[in-house]
PDB file of C-alpha atoms in Angstrom:
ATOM      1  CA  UNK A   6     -20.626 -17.355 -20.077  1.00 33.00           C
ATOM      2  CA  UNK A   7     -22.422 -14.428 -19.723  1.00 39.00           C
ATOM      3  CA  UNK A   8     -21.144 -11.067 -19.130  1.00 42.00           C
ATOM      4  CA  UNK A   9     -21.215  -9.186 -15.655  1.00 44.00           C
ATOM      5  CA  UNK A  10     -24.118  -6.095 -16.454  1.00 47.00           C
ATOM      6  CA  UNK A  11     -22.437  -2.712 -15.341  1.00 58.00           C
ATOM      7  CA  UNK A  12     -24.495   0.354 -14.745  1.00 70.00           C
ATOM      8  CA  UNK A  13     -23.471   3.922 -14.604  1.00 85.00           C
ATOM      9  CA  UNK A  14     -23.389   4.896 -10.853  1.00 87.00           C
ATOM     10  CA  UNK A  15     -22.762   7.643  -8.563  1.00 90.00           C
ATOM     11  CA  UNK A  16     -19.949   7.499  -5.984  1.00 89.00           C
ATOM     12  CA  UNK A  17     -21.471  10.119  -3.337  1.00 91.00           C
ATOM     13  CA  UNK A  18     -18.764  11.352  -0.562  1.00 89.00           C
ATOM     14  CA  UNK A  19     -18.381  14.070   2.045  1.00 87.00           C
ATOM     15  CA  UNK A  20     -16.048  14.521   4.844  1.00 80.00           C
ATOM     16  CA  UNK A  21     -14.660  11.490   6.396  1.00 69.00           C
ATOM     17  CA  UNK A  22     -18.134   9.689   6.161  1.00 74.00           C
ATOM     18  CA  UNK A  23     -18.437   6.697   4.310  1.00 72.00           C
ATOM     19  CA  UNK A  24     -19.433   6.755   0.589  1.00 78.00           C
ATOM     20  CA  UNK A  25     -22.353   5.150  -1.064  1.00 81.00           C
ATOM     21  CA  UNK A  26     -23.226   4.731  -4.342  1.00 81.00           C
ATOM     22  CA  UNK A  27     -26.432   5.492  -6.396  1.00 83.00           C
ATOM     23  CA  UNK A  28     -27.204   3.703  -9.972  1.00 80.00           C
ATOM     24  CA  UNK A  29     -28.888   5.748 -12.374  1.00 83.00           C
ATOM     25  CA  UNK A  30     -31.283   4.541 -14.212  1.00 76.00           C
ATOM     26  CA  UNK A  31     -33.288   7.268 -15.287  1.00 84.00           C
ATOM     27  CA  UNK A  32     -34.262  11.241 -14.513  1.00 91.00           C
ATOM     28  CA  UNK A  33     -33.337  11.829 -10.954  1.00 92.00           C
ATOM     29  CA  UNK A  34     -33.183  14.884  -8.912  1.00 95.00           C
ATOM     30  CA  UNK A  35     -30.584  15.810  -6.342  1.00 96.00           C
ATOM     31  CA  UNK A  36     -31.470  18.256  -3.323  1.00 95.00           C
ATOM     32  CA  UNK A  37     -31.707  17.754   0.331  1.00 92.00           C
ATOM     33  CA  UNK A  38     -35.659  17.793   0.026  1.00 91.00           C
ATOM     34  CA  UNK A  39     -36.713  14.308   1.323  1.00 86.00           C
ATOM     35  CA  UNK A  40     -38.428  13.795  -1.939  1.00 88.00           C
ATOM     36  CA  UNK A  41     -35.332  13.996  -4.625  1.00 91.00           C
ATOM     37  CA  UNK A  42     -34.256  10.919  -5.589  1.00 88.00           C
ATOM     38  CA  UNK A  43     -30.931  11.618  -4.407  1.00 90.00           C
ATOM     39  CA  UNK A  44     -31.056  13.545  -0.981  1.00 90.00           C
ATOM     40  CA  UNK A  45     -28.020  15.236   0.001  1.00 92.00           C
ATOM     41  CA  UNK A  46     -28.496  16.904   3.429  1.00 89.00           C
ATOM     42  CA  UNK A  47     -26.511  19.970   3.766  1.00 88.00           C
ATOM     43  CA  UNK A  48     -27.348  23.584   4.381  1.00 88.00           C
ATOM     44  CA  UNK A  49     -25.239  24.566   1.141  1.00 94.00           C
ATOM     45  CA  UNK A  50     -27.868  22.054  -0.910  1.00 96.00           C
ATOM     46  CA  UNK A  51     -30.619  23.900  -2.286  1.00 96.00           C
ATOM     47  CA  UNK A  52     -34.167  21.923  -2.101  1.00 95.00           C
ATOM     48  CA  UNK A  53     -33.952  21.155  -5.393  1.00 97.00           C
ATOM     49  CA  UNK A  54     -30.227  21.582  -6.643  1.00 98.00           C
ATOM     50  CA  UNK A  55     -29.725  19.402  -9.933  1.00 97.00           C
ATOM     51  CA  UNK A  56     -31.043  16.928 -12.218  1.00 97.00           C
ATOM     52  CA  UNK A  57     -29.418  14.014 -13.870  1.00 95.00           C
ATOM     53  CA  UNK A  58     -30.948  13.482 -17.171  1.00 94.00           C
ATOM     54  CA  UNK A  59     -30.911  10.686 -19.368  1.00 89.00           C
ATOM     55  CA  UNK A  60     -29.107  12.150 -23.256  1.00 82.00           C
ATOM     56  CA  UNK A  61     -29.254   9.285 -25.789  1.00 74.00           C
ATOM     57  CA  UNK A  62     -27.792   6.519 -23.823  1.00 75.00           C
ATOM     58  CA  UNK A  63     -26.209   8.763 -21.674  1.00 86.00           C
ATOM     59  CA  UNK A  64     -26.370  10.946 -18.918  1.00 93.00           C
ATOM     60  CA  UNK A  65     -26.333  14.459 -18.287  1.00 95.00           C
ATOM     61  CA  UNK A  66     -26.396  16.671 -15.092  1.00 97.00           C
ATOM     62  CA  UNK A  67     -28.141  19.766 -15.271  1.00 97.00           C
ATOM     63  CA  UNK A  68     -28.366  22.971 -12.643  1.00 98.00           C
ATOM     64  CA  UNK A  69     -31.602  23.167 -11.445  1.00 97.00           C
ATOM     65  CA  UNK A  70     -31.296  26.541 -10.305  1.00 96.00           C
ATOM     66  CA  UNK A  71     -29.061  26.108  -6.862  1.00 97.00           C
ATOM     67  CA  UNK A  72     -28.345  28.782  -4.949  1.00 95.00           C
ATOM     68  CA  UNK A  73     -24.584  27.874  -5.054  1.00 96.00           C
ATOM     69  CA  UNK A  74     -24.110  26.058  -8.243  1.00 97.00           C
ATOM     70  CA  UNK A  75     -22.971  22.938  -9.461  1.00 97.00           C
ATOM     71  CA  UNK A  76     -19.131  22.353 -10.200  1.00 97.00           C
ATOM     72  CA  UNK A  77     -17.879  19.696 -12.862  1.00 97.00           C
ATOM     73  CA  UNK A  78     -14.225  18.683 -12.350  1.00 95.00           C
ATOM     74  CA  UNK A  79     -13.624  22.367 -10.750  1.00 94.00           C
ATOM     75  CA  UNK A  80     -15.839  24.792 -13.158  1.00 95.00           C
ATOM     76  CA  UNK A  81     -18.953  26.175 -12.705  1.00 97.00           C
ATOM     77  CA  UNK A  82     -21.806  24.553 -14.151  1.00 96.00           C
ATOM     78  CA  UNK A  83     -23.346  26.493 -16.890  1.00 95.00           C
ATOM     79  CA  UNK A  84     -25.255  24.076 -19.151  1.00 95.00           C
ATOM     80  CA  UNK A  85     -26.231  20.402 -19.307  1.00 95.00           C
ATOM     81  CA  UNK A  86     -22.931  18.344 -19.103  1.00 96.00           C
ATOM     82  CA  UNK A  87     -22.806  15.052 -20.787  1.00 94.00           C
ATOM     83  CA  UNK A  88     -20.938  12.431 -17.824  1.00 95.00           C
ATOM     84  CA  UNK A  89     -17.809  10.396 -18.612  1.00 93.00           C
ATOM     85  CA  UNK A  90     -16.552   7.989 -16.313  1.00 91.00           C
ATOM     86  CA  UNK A  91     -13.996   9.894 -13.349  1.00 92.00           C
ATOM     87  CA  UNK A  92     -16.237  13.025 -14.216  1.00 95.00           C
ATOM     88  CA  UNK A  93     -16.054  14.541 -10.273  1.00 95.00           C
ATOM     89  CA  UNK A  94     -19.136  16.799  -8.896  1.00 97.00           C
ATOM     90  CA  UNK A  95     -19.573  18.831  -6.385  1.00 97.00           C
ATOM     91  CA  UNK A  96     -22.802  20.438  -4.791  1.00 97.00           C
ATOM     92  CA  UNK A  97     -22.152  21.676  -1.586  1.00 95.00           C
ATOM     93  CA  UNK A  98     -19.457  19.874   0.559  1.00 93.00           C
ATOM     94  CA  UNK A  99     -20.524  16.856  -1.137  1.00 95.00           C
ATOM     95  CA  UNK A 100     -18.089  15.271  -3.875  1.00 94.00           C
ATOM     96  CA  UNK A 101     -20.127  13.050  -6.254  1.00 95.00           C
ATOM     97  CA  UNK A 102     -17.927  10.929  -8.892  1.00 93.00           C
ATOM     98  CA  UNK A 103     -19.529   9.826 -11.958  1.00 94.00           C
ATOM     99  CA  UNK A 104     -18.258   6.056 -13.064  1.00 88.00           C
ATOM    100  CA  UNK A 105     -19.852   2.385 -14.137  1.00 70.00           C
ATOM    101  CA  UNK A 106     -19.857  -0.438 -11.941  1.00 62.00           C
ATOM    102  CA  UNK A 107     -21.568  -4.074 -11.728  1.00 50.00           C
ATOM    103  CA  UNK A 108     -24.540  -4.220 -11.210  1.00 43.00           C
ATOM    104  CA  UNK A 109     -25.709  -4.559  -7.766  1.00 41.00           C
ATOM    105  CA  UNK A 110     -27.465  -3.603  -4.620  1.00 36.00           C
ATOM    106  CA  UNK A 111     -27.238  -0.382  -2.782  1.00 39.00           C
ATOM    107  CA  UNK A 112     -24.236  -0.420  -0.317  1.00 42.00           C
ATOM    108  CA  UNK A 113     -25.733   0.116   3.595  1.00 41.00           C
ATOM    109  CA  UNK A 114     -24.660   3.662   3.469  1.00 47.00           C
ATOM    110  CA  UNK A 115     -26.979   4.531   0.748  1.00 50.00           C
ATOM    111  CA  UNK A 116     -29.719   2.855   2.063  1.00 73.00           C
ATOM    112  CA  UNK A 117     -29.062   3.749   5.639  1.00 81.00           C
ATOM    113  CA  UNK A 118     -27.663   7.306   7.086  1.00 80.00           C
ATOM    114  CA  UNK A 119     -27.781   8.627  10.256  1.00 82.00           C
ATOM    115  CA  UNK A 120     -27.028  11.946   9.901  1.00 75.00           C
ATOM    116  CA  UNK A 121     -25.828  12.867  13.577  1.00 72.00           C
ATOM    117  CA  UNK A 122     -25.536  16.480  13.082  1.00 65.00           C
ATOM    118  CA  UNK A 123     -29.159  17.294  12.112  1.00 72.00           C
ATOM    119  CA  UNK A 124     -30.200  14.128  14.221  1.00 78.00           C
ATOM    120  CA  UNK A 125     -32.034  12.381  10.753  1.00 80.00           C
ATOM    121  CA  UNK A 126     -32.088   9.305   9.769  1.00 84.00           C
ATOM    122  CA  UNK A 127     -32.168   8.605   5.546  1.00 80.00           C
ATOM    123  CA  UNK A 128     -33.497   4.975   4.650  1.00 81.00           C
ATOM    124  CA  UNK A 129     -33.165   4.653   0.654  1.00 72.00           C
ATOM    125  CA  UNK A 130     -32.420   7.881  -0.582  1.00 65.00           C
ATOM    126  CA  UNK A 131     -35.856   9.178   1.920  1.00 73.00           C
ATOM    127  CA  UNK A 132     -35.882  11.137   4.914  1.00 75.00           C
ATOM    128  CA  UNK A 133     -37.280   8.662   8.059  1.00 85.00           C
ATOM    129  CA  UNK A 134     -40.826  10.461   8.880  1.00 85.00           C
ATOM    130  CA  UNK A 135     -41.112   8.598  11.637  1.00 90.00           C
ATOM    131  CA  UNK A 136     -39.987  10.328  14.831  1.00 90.00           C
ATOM    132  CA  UNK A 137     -37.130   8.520  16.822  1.00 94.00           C
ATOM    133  CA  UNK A 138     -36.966   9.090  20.849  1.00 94.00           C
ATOM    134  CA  UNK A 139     -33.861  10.301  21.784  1.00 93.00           C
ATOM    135  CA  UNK A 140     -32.608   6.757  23.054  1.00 95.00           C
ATOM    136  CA  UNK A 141     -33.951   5.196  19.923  1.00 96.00           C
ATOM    137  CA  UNK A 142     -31.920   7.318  17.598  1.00 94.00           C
ATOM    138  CA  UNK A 143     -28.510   7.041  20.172  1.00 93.00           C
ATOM    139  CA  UNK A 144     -28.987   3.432  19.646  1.00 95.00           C
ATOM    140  CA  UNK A 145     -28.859   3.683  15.881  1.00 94.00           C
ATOM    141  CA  UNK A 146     -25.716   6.424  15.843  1.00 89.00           C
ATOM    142  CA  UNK A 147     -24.092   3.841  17.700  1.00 91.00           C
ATOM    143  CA  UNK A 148     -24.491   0.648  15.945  1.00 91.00           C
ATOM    144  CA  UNK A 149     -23.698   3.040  12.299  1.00 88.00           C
ATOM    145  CA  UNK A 150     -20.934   4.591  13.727  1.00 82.00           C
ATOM    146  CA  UNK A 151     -19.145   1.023  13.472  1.00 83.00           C
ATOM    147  CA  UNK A 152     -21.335  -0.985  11.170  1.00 80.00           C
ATOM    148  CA  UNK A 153     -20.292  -4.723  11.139  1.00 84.00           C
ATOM    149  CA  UNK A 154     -19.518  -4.517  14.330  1.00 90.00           C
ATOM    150  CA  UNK A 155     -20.937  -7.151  17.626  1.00 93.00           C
ATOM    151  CA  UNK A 156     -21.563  -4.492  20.266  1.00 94.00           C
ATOM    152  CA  UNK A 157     -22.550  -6.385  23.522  1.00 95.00           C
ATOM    153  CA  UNK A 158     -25.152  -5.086  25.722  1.00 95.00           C
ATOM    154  CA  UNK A 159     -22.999  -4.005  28.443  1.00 94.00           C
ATOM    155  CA  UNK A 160     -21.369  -1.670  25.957  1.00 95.00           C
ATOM    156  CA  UNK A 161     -25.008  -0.384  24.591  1.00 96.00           C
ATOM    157  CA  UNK A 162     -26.075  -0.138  27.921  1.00 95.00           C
ATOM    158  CA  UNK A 163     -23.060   2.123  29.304  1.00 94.00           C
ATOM    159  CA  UNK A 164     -23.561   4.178  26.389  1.00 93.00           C
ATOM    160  CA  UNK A 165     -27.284   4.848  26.293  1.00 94.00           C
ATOM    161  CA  UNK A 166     -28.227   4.924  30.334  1.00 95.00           C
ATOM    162  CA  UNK A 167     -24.858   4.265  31.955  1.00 93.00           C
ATOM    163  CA  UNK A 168     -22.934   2.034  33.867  1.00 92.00           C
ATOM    164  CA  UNK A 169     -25.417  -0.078  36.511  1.00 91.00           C
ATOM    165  CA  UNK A 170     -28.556   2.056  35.568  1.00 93.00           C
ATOM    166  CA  UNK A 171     -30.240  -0.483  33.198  1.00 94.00           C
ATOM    167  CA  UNK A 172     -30.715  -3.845  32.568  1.00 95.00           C
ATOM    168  CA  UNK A 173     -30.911  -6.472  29.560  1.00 93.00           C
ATOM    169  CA  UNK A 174     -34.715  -5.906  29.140  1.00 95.00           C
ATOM    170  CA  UNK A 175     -34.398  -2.478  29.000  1.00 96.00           C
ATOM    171  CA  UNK A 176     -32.083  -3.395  26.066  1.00 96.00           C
ATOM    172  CA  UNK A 177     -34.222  -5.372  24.694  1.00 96.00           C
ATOM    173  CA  UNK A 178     -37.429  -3.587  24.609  1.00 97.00           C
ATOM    174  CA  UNK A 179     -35.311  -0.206  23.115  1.00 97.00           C
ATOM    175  CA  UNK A 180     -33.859  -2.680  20.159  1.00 97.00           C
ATOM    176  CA  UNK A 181     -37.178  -3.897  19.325  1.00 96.00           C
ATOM    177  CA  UNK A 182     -38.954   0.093  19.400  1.00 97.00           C
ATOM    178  CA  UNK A 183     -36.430   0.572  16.626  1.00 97.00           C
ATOM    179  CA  UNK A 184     -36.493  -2.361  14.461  1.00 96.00           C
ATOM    180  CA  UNK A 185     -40.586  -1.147  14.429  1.00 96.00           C
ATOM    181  CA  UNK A 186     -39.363   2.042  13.378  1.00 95.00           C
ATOM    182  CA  UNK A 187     -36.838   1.464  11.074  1.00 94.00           C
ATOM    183  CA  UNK A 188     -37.121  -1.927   9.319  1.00 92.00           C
ATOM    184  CA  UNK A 189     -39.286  -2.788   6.443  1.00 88.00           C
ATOM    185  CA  UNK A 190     -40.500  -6.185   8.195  1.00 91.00           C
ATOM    186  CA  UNK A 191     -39.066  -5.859  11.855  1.00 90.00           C
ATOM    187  CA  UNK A 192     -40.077 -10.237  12.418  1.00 90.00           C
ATOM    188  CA  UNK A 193     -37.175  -9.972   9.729  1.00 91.00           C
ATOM    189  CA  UNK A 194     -34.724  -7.007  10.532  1.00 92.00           C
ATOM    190  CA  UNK A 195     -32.196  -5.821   7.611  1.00 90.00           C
ATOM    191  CA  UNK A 196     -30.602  -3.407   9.560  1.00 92.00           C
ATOM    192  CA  UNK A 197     -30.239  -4.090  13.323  1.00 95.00           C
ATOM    193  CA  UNK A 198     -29.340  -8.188  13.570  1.00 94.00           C
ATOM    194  CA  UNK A 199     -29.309 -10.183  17.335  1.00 94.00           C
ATOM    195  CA  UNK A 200     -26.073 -11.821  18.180  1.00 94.00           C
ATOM    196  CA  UNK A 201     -27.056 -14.280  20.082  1.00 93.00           C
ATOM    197  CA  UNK A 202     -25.114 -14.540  23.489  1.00 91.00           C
ATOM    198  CA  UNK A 203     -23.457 -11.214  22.904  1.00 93.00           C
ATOM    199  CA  UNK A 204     -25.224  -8.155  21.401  1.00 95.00           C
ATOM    200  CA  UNK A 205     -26.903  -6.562  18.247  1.00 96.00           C
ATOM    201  CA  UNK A 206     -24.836  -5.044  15.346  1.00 94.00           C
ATOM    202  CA  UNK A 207     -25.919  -2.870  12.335  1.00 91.00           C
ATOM    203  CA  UNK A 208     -25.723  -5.145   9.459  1.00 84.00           C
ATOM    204  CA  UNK A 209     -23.701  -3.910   6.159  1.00 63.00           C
ATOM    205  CA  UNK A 210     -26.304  -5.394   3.606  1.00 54.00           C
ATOM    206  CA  UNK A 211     -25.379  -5.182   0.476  1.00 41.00           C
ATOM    207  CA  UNK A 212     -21.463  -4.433   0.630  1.00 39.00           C
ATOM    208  CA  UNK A 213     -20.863  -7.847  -0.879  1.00 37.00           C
TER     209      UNK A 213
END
């Protein structure tokens, strides 16, 4: 019988949103700029705000010269830090816990974020380039703001035009301008499933 594989994995938290989890397997940069490996958007995240580096079989984080530092289990980050499992980090308001889990793939909430504050949308770790309308991206702060759950078109269509000022085409035609958007083959959605009879929900792939 073979052993479960565990990899060493960031837990990645802030405020009451829900956490997803990052393996490392390699050098990785952290930073809200869309093209870190690990983008943390946040005002109090510098571009580029630290590095996780690989130190003979094991990791390391590493300041890469944040404007407001990088604290490991409550100090100030002054030099590379080798990681041990529980080791807690924080980089803005984000808390990022260092640990080793099974293998497996990405929980929804690291490949998919809707940030509804800045009004961005994070697919993988990457910014979404492509521009969302403002009824598109509604659409998609709904469905994440319960994913998992059936919404039925009467309630997406009281919440995006209103009560009796829409129909189920309408509905239809905004679902499929996101899936285009948004999915990697939208004949095949990951994200954004049909429910036949009743609605659409935003699917938690990956949660096992």
């Amino acid at each position: 019988m073979n052993e479960e594989a565990h990899v060493p994995e960031l837990s990645i938290r802030r405020g009451g949103e829900p956490a997803r989890h990052v393996a490392l397997r390699g050098a990785m940069t952290i930073g809200r700029g869309a093209d870190c490996d690990i983008v943390l958007p946040g005002r109090f995240v510098s571009r580029v705000h630290a590095r996780i580096e690989p130190k003979a079989e094991r990791f390391a984080i590493v300041d890469a010269g944040s404007k407001n530092g990088v604290f490991v289990n409550g100090r100030l980050l002054k030099a590379a830090h080798p990681l041990e499992p529980g080791d807690e980090i924080r980089i803005g308001d984000y808390l990022l816990v260092y640990g080793e889990s099974p293998d497996r793939t990405t929980e929804l909430f690291g490949e998919l974020y809707v940030d509804a504050d800045s009004r961005e949308v994070w697919i993988q770790g990457r910014r979404l380039e492509t521009r969302l309308s403002v009824q598109e991206f509604e659409l998609l702060r709904l469905l994440f703001s319960r994913a998992g759950h059936v919404w039925s078109r009467r309630e997406i269509g009281d919440a995006i035009w209103g009560p009796d000022k829409y129909d189920d085409n309408m509905i239809h035609r905004l679902v499929f301008r996101l899936k285009e958007k948004i999915e990697p083959d939208p004949g095949q959605p990951r994200y954004v499933m049909n429910v036949p009879g009743v609605g659409y929900k935003l699917e938690r792939t990956g949660t096992g």
